Short mmCIF file of C-alpha atoms in Angstrom, two decimals:
data_model
loop_
_atom_site.label_atom_id
_atom_site.label_comp_id
_atom_site.label_asym_id
_atom_site.label_seq_id
_atom_site.Cartn_x
_atom_site.Cartn_y
_atom_site.Cartn_z
CA MET P 1 -27.20 -143.60 -82.68
CA ALA P 2 -25.44 -146.86 -81.83
CA LYS P 3 -21.68 -146.75 -81.95
CA LYS P 4 -20.01 -148.75 -84.66
CA GLU P 5 -18.26 -151.75 -83.15
CA ARG P 6 -14.68 -152.27 -84.17
CA LYS P 7 -14.24 -155.20 -86.52
CA LYS P 8 -12.08 -157.81 -84.82
CA THR P 9 -9.10 -159.28 -86.59
CA VAL P 10 -8.51 -163.03 -86.77
CA GLU P 11 -5.75 -162.62 -84.17
CA LYS P 12 -8.06 -160.74 -81.77
CA ILE P 13 -10.77 -163.37 -82.13
CA ARG P 14 -8.22 -166.07 -81.36
CA ILE P 15 -7.06 -164.27 -78.21
CA ILE P 16 -10.65 -163.71 -77.06
CA ASP P 17 -11.48 -167.37 -77.56
CA CYS P 18 -8.39 -168.35 -75.56
CA PHE P 19 -9.27 -165.86 -72.83
CA LYS P 20 -12.82 -167.21 -72.48
CA LYS P 21 -11.62 -170.82 -72.58
CA TYR P 22 -9.05 -170.37 -69.81
CA VAL P 23 -11.30 -168.26 -67.58
CA GLU P 24 -13.97 -170.95 -67.72
CA ALA P 25 -11.41 -173.76 -67.28
CA TYR P 26 -9.73 -172.24 -64.21
CA ALA P 27 -13.04 -171.12 -62.71
CA ALA P 28 -14.26 -174.72 -62.92
CA LYS P 29 -11.28 -175.84 -60.82
CA THR P 30 -12.06 -173.52 -57.90
CA ASN P 31 -14.58 -174.05 -55.11
CA TYR P 32 -15.26 -170.41 -54.22
CA ILE P 33 -16.79 -169.24 -57.52
CA ASN P 34 -20.56 -169.55 -57.69
CA SER P 35 -21.04 -168.46 -61.29
CA VAL P 36 -19.27 -167.01 -64.31
CA ARG P 37 -20.73 -164.53 -66.77
CA ILE P 38 -18.76 -163.31 -69.80
CA TYR P 39 -19.79 -160.35 -71.94
CA GLU P 40 -18.24 -157.83 -74.32
CA GLN P 41 -18.22 -154.04 -74.40
CA SER P 42 -17.10 -151.81 -77.23
CA ALA P 43 -16.57 -148.11 -77.79
CA LYS P 44 -15.29 -146.52 -80.97
CA GLU P 45 -12.10 -148.40 -81.84
CA ASN P 46 -11.76 -150.38 -78.60
CA PHE P 47 -13.46 -153.36 -77.05
CA ARG P 48 -13.07 -155.47 -73.94
CA VAL P 49 -14.19 -158.89 -72.77
CA VAL P 50 -15.31 -159.00 -69.13
CA ALA P 51 -15.53 -162.22 -67.15
CA THR P 52 -17.58 -161.53 -64.01
CA LEU P 53 -17.09 -164.07 -61.23
CA ASP P 54 -19.53 -164.31 -58.33
CA CYS P 55 -17.28 -165.19 -55.38
CA GLY P 56 -19.83 -164.83 -52.60
CA LEU P 57 -18.60 -161.97 -50.37
CA PHE P 58 -16.97 -160.21 -53.32
CA GLN P 59 -17.27 -160.03 -57.06
CA GLN P 60 -14.24 -160.37 -59.32
CA ARG P 61 -13.86 -159.21 -62.90
CA ILE P 62 -11.07 -160.52 -65.11
CA ILE P 63 -10.89 -158.34 -68.19
CA TYR P 64 -9.23 -158.55 -71.58
CA TYR P 65 -8.78 -155.14 -73.26
CA SER P 66 -7.97 -154.69 -76.94
CA MET P 67 -6.37 -151.43 -75.78
CA PHE P 68 -5.98 -150.23 -72.20
CA SER P 69 -4.62 -146.69 -72.08
CA PHE P 70 -1.70 -147.09 -74.52
CA GLU P 71 -1.14 -150.82 -74.03
CA ALA P 72 -2.55 -153.34 -76.50
CA ASN P 73 -3.91 -156.77 -75.53
CA PHE P 74 -4.08 -156.05 -71.81
CA VAL P 75 -5.41 -158.44 -69.15
CA ASP P 76 -6.29 -157.09 -65.70
CA THR P 77 -8.54 -157.87 -62.74
CA GLU P 78 -10.62 -155.85 -60.29
CA PHE P 79 -12.89 -156.51 -57.31
CA SER P 80 -16.07 -154.98 -55.94
CA PHE P 81 -18.05 -155.33 -52.72
CA GLU P 82 -21.77 -154.99 -52.11
CA ASP P 83 -21.47 -151.98 -49.80
CA SER P 84 -19.13 -149.93 -51.98
CA GLU P 85 -19.56 -148.19 -55.32
CA TYR P 86 -15.83 -148.43 -56.13
CA SER P 87 -13.84 -151.08 -57.97
CA PHE P 88 -10.65 -152.13 -56.23
CA MET P 89 -7.41 -153.75 -57.31
CA LEU P 90 -5.42 -156.44 -55.53
CA TYR P 91 -2.98 -153.67 -54.64
CA ASP P 92 -5.71 -151.94 -52.61
CA ILE P 93 -6.08 -155.15 -50.60
CA PHE P 94 -2.30 -155.31 -50.14
CA ASN P 95 -2.32 -151.72 -48.89
CA LEU P 96 -5.15 -152.42 -46.46
CA PHE P 97 -3.45 -155.38 -44.80
CA ASP P 98 0.14 -154.29 -45.45
CA ILE P 99 0.85 -157.40 -47.50
CA GLU P 100 4.38 -157.41 -48.88
CA ASP P 101 3.54 -158.63 -52.36
CA PHE P 102 4.77 -156.31 -55.09
CA ASN P 103 4.32 -158.59 -58.07
CA LEU P 104 2.32 -157.25 -60.99
CA TYR P 105 -1.03 -158.89 -61.62
CA TYR P 106 -1.76 -157.21 -64.93
CA TYR P 107 -0.37 -158.21 -68.31
CA SER P 108 0.19 -156.25 -71.51
CA GLY P 109 1.04 -157.50 -74.99
CA VAL P 110 -0.84 -160.77 -74.47
CA GLU P 111 -0.85 -162.21 -77.98
CA THR P 112 -0.36 -165.97 -77.77
CA GLU P 113 -2.30 -168.80 -76.20
CA GLU P 114 0.53 -169.40 -73.71
CA GLU P 115 0.56 -165.73 -72.64
CA THR P 116 -3.22 -165.71 -72.30
CA GLU P 117 -3.25 -168.83 -70.17
CA ASN P 118 -0.37 -167.55 -68.05
CA ALA P 119 -2.14 -164.25 -67.35
CA VAL P 120 -5.45 -165.91 -66.42
CA LYS P 121 -3.75 -168.63 -64.35
CA ASN P 122 -1.65 -166.15 -62.35
CA ILE P 123 -4.69 -163.98 -61.61
CA PHE P 124 -6.69 -166.99 -60.40
CA GLU P 125 -3.78 -168.19 -58.25
CA ALA P 126 -3.32 -164.75 -56.70
CA THR P 127 -7.05 -164.49 -56.00
CA GLU P 128 -7.05 -167.89 -54.31
CA ASN P 129 -3.93 -166.99 -52.29
CA TYR P 130 -5.52 -163.78 -51.02
CA LYS P 131 -9.13 -164.96 -50.84
CA TYR P 132 -9.03 -164.77 -47.03
CA TYR P 133 -8.09 -161.07 -47.17
CA LEU P 134 -10.59 -160.30 -49.93
CA GLU P 135 -13.41 -161.76 -47.84
CA LYS P 136 -12.08 -159.99 -44.77
CA ALA P 137 -12.06 -156.67 -46.68
CA ALA P 138 -15.78 -157.11 -47.34
CA SER P 139 -16.60 -156.92 -43.63
CA SER P 140 -17.77 -153.75 -41.87
CA ASP P 141 -14.53 -153.75 -39.84
CA TYR P 142 -12.30 -153.26 -42.88
CA LEU P 143 -14.37 -152.00 -45.84
CA PRO P 144 -14.50 -148.37 -44.55
CA ASN P 145 -10.68 -148.30 -44.37
CA LEU P 146 -10.43 -149.83 -47.85
CA ILE P 147 -12.70 -147.09 -49.20
CA LYS P 148 -10.76 -144.42 -47.29
CA ASN P 149 -7.43 -145.63 -48.73
CA TYR P 150 -8.89 -145.63 -52.22
CA GLU P 151 -10.22 -142.09 -51.87
CA THR P 152 -6.89 -140.92 -50.40
CA ASP P 153 -5.03 -142.32 -53.41
CA MET P 154 -7.45 -140.71 -55.84
CA ASP P 155 -7.32 -137.33 -54.06
CA SER P 156 -3.54 -137.40 -54.02
CA SER P 157 -3.26 -138.50 -57.65
CA TRP P 158 -5.79 -136.00 -59.02
CA GLY P 159 -4.57 -133.07 -56.91
CA ASP P 160 -7.04 -130.18 -56.88
CA TYR P 161 -9.30 -131.79 -59.47
CA ASP P 162 -12.52 -133.19 -57.98
CA TRP P 163 -12.56 -136.69 -59.44
CA ARG P 164 -15.89 -137.40 -57.72
CA GLU P 165 -17.64 -134.96 -60.03
CA GLU P 166 -16.18 -136.44 -63.19
CA GLU P 167 -18.79 -137.68 -65.63
CA LYS P 168 -18.16 -141.24 -66.72
CA ASP P 169 -18.83 -142.71 -70.12
CA ILE P 170 -18.03 -145.99 -71.86
CA ASP P 171 -14.70 -144.69 -73.18
CA ASP P 172 -13.35 -144.29 -69.64
CA VAL P 173 -13.24 -148.04 -69.02
CA PHE P 174 -10.48 -148.29 -71.64
CA PHE P 175 -8.17 -146.00 -69.68
CA ALA P 176 -6.33 -147.13 -66.58
CA PRO P 177 -7.55 -145.39 -63.39
CA ILE P 178 -5.03 -142.86 -62.17
CA ASN P 179 -4.25 -144.91 -59.05
CA HIS P 180 -3.38 -148.00 -61.12
CA PRO P 181 0.27 -149.12 -60.75
CA SER P 182 0.68 -148.94 -64.53
CA MET P 183 0.15 -145.17 -64.21
CA SER P 184 2.69 -144.81 -61.42
CA PHE P 185 6.42 -144.98 -60.77
CA ALA P 186 5.86 -148.48 -59.38
CA ASP P 187 5.29 -149.98 -62.82
CA GLY P 188 7.69 -152.25 -64.69
CA ASN P 189 10.87 -153.96 -63.59
CA ILE P 190 12.44 -152.67 -60.38
CA THR P 191 15.98 -151.90 -61.51
CA GLU P 192 18.55 -149.69 -59.82
CA LYS P 193 17.50 -146.90 -62.14
CA ALA P 194 13.84 -147.39 -61.17
CA ILE P 195 14.74 -147.32 -57.46
CA ARG P 196 16.67 -144.05 -57.89
CA LYS P 197 13.66 -142.61 -59.68
CA LEU P 198 11.31 -143.69 -56.87
CA LYS P 199 13.57 -142.09 -54.26
CA LYS P 200 13.91 -138.88 -56.23
CA LYS P 201 10.14 -138.60 -56.71
CA ASN P 202 9.60 -139.34 -53.03
CA GLU P 203 11.97 -136.51 -52.04
CA LYS P 204 9.91 -134.17 -54.19
CA GLY P 205 6.66 -135.46 -52.65
CA LYS P 206 5.47 -136.91 -55.98
CA LEU P 207 4.74 -140.46 -54.88
CA ASP P 208 0.96 -140.25 -54.94
CA THR P 209 -0.26 -143.71 -54.03
CA ILE P 210 0.04 -145.80 -50.91
CA TYR P 211 1.33 -148.66 -53.05
CA GLU P 212 4.27 -146.59 -54.35
CA LYS P 213 5.23 -145.49 -50.84
CA ARG P 214 4.99 -149.02 -49.47
CA LEU P 215 7.10 -150.33 -52.35
CA LEU P 216 9.87 -147.79 -51.67
CA LYS P 217 9.76 -148.53 -47.94
CA TYR P 218 10.05 -152.25 -48.69
CA ILE P 219 13.06 -151.68 -50.94
CA GLU P 220 14.79 -149.34 -48.50
CA ALA P 221 14.45 -152.06 -45.85
CA GLY P 222 16.87 -154.10 -47.94
CA ASN P 223 14.36 -156.27 -49.80
CA LYS P 224 14.62 -157.09 -53.48
CA VAL P 225 11.62 -157.01 -55.80
CA VAL P 226 11.69 -159.45 -58.71
CA ARG P 227 8.74 -159.25 -61.05
CA LYS P 228 9.02 -162.49 -62.96
CA ASN P 229 6.43 -161.75 -65.62
CA VAL P 230 8.20 -158.47 -66.46
CA SER P 231 11.75 -159.85 -66.28
CA ASP P 232 10.75 -162.90 -68.36
CA LYS P 233 9.30 -160.64 -71.04
CA GLU P 234 12.40 -158.43 -71.06
CA GLU P 235 14.61 -161.51 -71.25
CA PHE P 236 12.59 -162.78 -74.22
CA GLU P 237 12.80 -159.42 -76.01
CA LYS P 238 16.60 -159.26 -75.55
CA LEU P 239 17.09 -162.86 -76.66
CA TYR P 240 14.74 -162.38 -79.61
CA ARG P 241 16.71 -159.32 -80.81
CA ARG P 242 20.03 -161.13 -80.41
CA LYS P 243 18.84 -164.23 -82.24
CA THR P 244 17.27 -162.20 -85.04
CA ILE P 245 20.50 -160.24 -85.55
CA PHE P 246 22.48 -163.49 -85.35
CA VAL P 247 20.31 -165.21 -87.97
CA ASN P 248 20.47 -162.19 -90.29
CA PHE P 249 24.26 -162.03 -89.89
CA ILE P 250 24.78 -165.76 -90.53
CA VAL P 251 22.48 -165.71 -93.56
CA PHE P 252 24.35 -162.70 -94.95
CA ILE P 253 27.83 -164.18 -94.33
CA CYS P 254 26.87 -167.52 -95.87
CA SER P 255 25.29 -165.76 -98.86
CA PHE P 256 28.30 -163.50 -99.35
CA VAL P 257 30.85 -166.32 -99.12
CA CYS P 258 28.87 -168.54 -101.50
CA VAL P 259 28.30 -165.73 -104.02
CA LEU P 260 31.95 -164.68 -103.83
CA ILE P 261 33.25 -168.22 -104.38
CA LEU P 262 30.78 -168.84 -107.21
CA SER P 263 31.57 -165.53 -108.92
CA PHE P 264 35.35 -165.99 -108.82
CA SER P 265 35.05 -169.64 -109.85
CA LEU P 266 32.80 -168.88 -112.84
CA HIS P 267 35.02 -165.96 -113.78
CA ALA P 268 38.06 -168.27 -113.78
CA ILE P 269 36.22 -170.84 -115.90
CA ILE P 270 34.84 -168.29 -118.38
CA PHE P 271 38.20 -166.60 -118.94
CA LYS P 272 40.41 -169.66 -118.64
CA GLY P 273 43.65 -169.12 -120.59
CA ALA P 274 42.91 -165.45 -121.28
CA VAL P 275 45.11 -162.47 -120.58
CA ILE P 276 43.21 -160.08 -118.33
CA TYR P 277 44.34 -156.59 -117.45
CA PRO P 278 42.91 -155.81 -114.00
CA THR P 279 41.44 -152.42 -113.25
CA THR P 280 43.49 -150.26 -110.94
CA TRP P 281 41.42 -148.82 -108.12
CA ASP P 282 42.37 -145.76 -106.10
CA ILE P 283 40.92 -146.15 -102.59
CA LEU P 284 41.79 -143.35 -100.17
CA GLY P 285 44.99 -142.72 -102.07
CA ILE P 286 45.98 -146.39 -102.13
CA LYS P 287 46.19 -147.98 -105.58
CA THR P 288 45.15 -151.63 -105.82
CA THR P 289 44.30 -154.16 -108.53
CA ILE P 290 42.02 -156.16 -106.22
CA PRO P 291 38.71 -156.61 -108.13
CA VAL P 292 36.81 -154.19 -105.90
CA GLY P 293 33.97 -153.84 -108.40
CA ARG P 294 33.34 -157.57 -108.52
CA ILE P 295 33.52 -157.90 -104.73
CA GLY P 296 31.12 -154.97 -104.37
CA LEU P 297 28.60 -156.53 -106.75
CA CYS P 298 28.92 -159.85 -104.88
CA LEU P 299 28.19 -157.94 -101.68
CA VAL P 300 25.04 -156.40 -103.17
CA THR P 301 23.99 -159.81 -104.54
CA ALA P 302 24.48 -161.35 -101.08
CA ILE P 303 22.28 -158.66 -99.50
CA ILE P 304 19.56 -159.34 -102.08
CA LEU P 305 19.83 -163.08 -101.47
CA MET P 306 19.67 -162.51 -97.72
CA ILE P 307 16.39 -160.61 -98.19
CA GLU P 308 15.01 -163.49 -100.28
CA ILE P 309 16.05 -166.15 -97.75
CA LEU P 310 14.59 -164.15 -94.86
CA LEU P 311 11.36 -163.61 -96.79
CA LEU P 312 11.00 -167.35 -97.30
CA PHE P 313 12.66 -168.88 -94.24
CA GLY P 314 13.40 -166.04 -91.78
CA ARG P 315 10.64 -166.96 -89.35
CA LYS P 316 11.62 -170.65 -89.25
CA LEU P 317 15.31 -169.84 -88.79
CA VAL P 318 14.71 -167.44 -85.89
CA VAL P 319 12.20 -169.79 -84.23
CA LYS P 320 14.61 -172.71 -84.53
CA ASN P 321 17.34 -170.74 -82.72
CA MET P 322 15.11 -169.87 -79.76
CA PRO P 323 14.56 -172.03 -76.63
CA ASP P 324 11.62 -174.46 -76.82
CA ASN P 325 9.57 -172.51 -74.29
CA MET P 326 9.85 -169.36 -76.42
CA LYS P 327 9.22 -170.79 -79.89
CA ASN P 328 5.50 -169.92 -80.04
CA LEU P 329 6.15 -166.42 -78.70
CA THR P 330 8.90 -165.97 -81.28
CA GLU P 331 6.72 -167.12 -84.17
CA ASN P 332 3.93 -164.78 -83.10
CA LYS P 333 6.28 -161.80 -82.67
CA TYR P 334 8.03 -162.42 -86.00
CA ASN P 335 4.69 -162.61 -87.82
CA LYS P 336 3.44 -159.49 -86.05
CA GLU P 337 6.54 -157.49 -86.95
CA SER P 338 6.25 -158.58 -90.57
CA ARG P 339 2.62 -157.42 -90.65
CA GLN P 340 3.51 -154.11 -88.96
CA ASP P 341 6.34 -153.42 -91.40
CA LEU P 342 4.31 -154.21 -94.53
CA GLY P 343 0.72 -153.72 -93.35
CA ILE P 344 -2.04 -155.04 -95.62
CA PHE P 345 0.54 -155.46 -98.37
CA ALA P 346 2.52 -158.05 -96.37
CA LYS P 347 1.29 -161.15 -98.22
CA PRO P 348 1.29 -159.77 -101.81
CA LEU P 349 4.67 -158.12 -101.26
CA ARG P 350 6.12 -161.39 -99.98
CA ILE P 351 4.83 -163.17 -103.09
CA ILE P 352 6.09 -160.45 -105.45
CA GLY P 353 9.37 -160.28 -103.54
CA ALA P 354 9.87 -164.02 -103.74
CA ILE P 355 9.64 -163.70 -107.55
CA LEU P 356 11.43 -160.41 -108.20
CA VAL P 357 14.24 -160.65 -105.67
CA PRO P 358 15.87 -163.70 -107.34
CA VAL P 359 15.73 -161.84 -110.68
CA LEU P 360 17.51 -158.85 -109.13
CA ALA P 361 20.06 -161.17 -107.54
CA LEU P 362 20.70 -162.85 -110.91
CA LEU P 363 21.15 -159.50 -112.66
CA CYS P 364 23.52 -158.27 -109.99
CA PHE P 365 25.47 -161.54 -109.96
CA SER P 366 25.79 -161.51 -113.76
CA ALA P 367 27.21 -158.00 -113.55
CA SER P 368 29.90 -159.29 -111.16
CA LEU P 369 31.21 -161.48 -114.02
CA ASP P 370 31.59 -158.49 -116.32
CA ASP P 371 35.14 -158.55 -117.74
CA ILE P 372 37.21 -158.95 -120.91
CA GLY P 373 39.93 -161.43 -121.76
CA TYR P 374 42.42 -161.49 -124.66
CA TYR P 375 43.42 -164.66 -126.52
CA ASP P 376 45.79 -165.23 -129.42
CA ALA P 377 43.20 -164.73 -132.16
CA TYR P 378 40.11 -163.36 -130.48
CA VAL P 379 38.73 -161.43 -127.52
CA LYS P 380 36.04 -162.64 -125.11
CA TYR P 381 33.85 -160.39 -123.01
CA THR P 382 30.73 -160.57 -120.85
CA GLY P 383 28.11 -157.92 -120.32
CA GLY P 384 26.77 -155.83 -123.16
CA VAL P 385 23.19 -156.16 -124.34
CA GLU P 386 22.64 -159.82 -123.44
CA PHE P 387 23.63 -162.48 -120.93
CA GLY P 388 26.45 -164.88 -121.66
CA THR P 389 29.78 -164.24 -123.38
CA VAL P 390 30.76 -162.83 -126.73
CA ASP P 391 33.76 -164.13 -128.70
CA VAL P 392 35.03 -161.79 -131.43
CA SER P 393 38.00 -162.49 -133.65
CA TYR P 394 40.47 -159.66 -133.92
CA THR P 395 39.69 -159.56 -137.65
CA ASP P 396 36.00 -158.67 -136.96
CA LEU P 397 36.60 -156.53 -133.85
CA GLU P 398 35.52 -152.89 -134.00
CA ILE P 399 37.32 -150.43 -131.70
CA TYR P 400 35.87 -147.06 -130.69
CA LYS P 401 36.97 -143.96 -128.86
CA VAL P 402 34.00 -142.58 -126.91
CA LYS P 403 33.95 -138.81 -126.93
CA GLY P 404 31.63 -138.20 -123.96
CA TYR P 405 28.22 -138.72 -122.34
CA PHE P 406 25.05 -136.84 -121.44
CA ASP P 407 24.58 -136.28 -117.71
CA ALA P 408 21.31 -136.17 -115.73
CA ASP P 409 20.72 -132.57 -116.82
CA ASP P 410 21.20 -133.58 -120.47
CA GLU P 411 24.48 -131.68 -120.57
CA PHE P 412 27.25 -133.20 -122.68
CA THR P 413 30.43 -133.98 -120.76
CA GLU P 414 33.62 -135.01 -122.52
CA ASN P 415 35.54 -138.12 -121.54
CA GLU P 416 39.29 -138.04 -121.08
CA ASN P 417 40.22 -141.43 -122.51
CA ALA P 418 37.18 -143.71 -122.87
CA TYR P 419 37.04 -146.75 -125.15
CA ALA P 420 34.59 -149.41 -126.31
CA ILE P 421 34.62 -152.44 -128.60
CA SER P 422 31.91 -154.24 -130.55
CA ASP P 423 31.34 -157.36 -132.63
CA GLY P 424 29.38 -155.26 -135.13
CA ASN P 425 26.12 -156.97 -134.20
CA GLY P 426 25.12 -154.78 -131.26
CA ASN P 427 27.14 -156.67 -128.65
CA TYR P 428 29.55 -154.14 -127.25
CA TYR P 429 31.84 -153.81 -124.26
CA ASP P 430 32.23 -150.41 -122.60
CA TYR P 431 35.65 -149.98 -121.03
CA GLY P 432 34.89 -146.56 -119.67
CA GLU P 433 37.90 -144.41 -118.87
CA LEU P 434 41.27 -146.08 -119.46
CA VAL P 435 44.65 -145.05 -118.13
CA LYS P 436 46.51 -143.25 -120.92
CA GLY P 437 49.32 -145.46 -122.10
CA GLY P 438 48.12 -148.24 -119.78
CA LYS P 439 48.13 -151.96 -120.61
CA THR P 440 44.55 -152.03 -121.93
CA GLU P 441 44.92 -148.99 -124.22
CA THR P 442 48.27 -150.31 -125.44
CA LYS P 443 46.65 -153.68 -126.24
CA LEU P 444 43.82 -152.07 -128.20
CA LYS P 445 46.27 -150.01 -130.25
CA GLU P 446 48.36 -153.12 -130.91
CA ILE P 447 45.25 -154.95 -132.21
CA ALA P 448 44.31 -151.95 -134.39
CA LYS P 449 47.82 -151.75 -135.86
CA GLN P 450 48.25 -155.52 -136.35
CA TYR P 451 44.86 -155.97 -138.05
CA ASN P 452 44.88 -152.64 -139.87
CA LYS P 453 41.87 -151.23 -138.03
CA GLU P 454 40.77 -147.67 -137.58
CA ILE P 455 39.83 -146.56 -134.03
CA VAL P 456 36.54 -144.83 -134.77
CA GLU P 457 35.42 -141.88 -132.66
CA ILE P 458 31.74 -141.87 -131.54
CA GLU P 459 29.78 -139.28 -129.57
CA THR P 460 28.47 -141.55 -126.79
CA ILE P 461 28.30 -145.25 -125.97
CA MET P 462 24.59 -145.12 -126.86
CA ASP P 463 25.61 -144.88 -130.54
CA LEU P 464 26.53 -148.58 -130.37
CA SER P 465 23.06 -149.61 -129.19
CA GLU P 466 21.16 -147.84 -131.96
#
């Protein structure tokens, strides 16, 4: 039965097209390549695109993998010679001729056209630089030693396991050979921590490959190894994280300041000329009349607005704050992270979010204006069952004492000193608990006495909405 080929995404198809285009373009510029043949292989969930280059005395394969071991979008190269059954890496050639080149000529996470071109270009340049040694390795004077080094690395890496007897199938081509630098302690950026690790493993006799041992020897001789493709990627990742955090922070601060100013300004306009008795808050034993509730709701509104702005403009803002040579990488990474976070629901959720988030922000912002002000002949309050304000003359005002409330378990809990008022038409204002003998309770009792009103006791605040 034929294996089902993995369906390629639009992004994968784009990368493959770029890979083919740049292989053919750079091959056309060289004078040592006789022919180029490109084909695809697939197995289960993986596939690879292989560009086979006939270079006369050796054959080169530049390969794009959808997944290579545990690395996605991987570009690598290998070489073969007529009188050997093995495939070799550039590092095998370096070992054979003791070439002090410890750059990495494989690339993971290749997801943009620039990254694809860079990977292909660097591999072609390295091949051209070491063409003399590749052709030399094909000769009968050197090929036996190349094979011997390869077998020594494999024996050392596999230990007692007889790798020669291993049965190969198509799945194996999607896993890095055990002697590959990506499978060793020689992978990645050579930091002080990496050097200590190499030395420690060497002391324990766990450096398996010739390449690892040569790398450590080179470092211990006082040489520094700078792997530009790795360091550039790490630099991009760090800068991308910093800029993303910076953009999120700036968007939040701007949102919070704007919401705060707007809320306090509208509050001042709405209750202009009114007497307002501020709520006393007890925060960690410190009593304050700062409108903590309003500030808190402005904070929540700002967070909601930040989410909306980032949904609509986050990508553009982050890209704009990155260097020109990183803008395409940034756009690709931002889009990828958005897809990973939301999956197939990314687009519909963005559309729904763009509609619902402003509604939530409006509701939250309206709640920040919730207050009550007292005038000479009437009271004004916001909140209740509808947006806007309610003006009620003291003559029509209804005052209630709220006995209690039903909790989540439907158990009735009594209030200590809770009040509410209403205009008699379903528009009510819930004070909640008031300080006994405080300014607000005193004011309500003054209104009741002056206008000959009874303070009616109700079971719960829900009685006013029925």
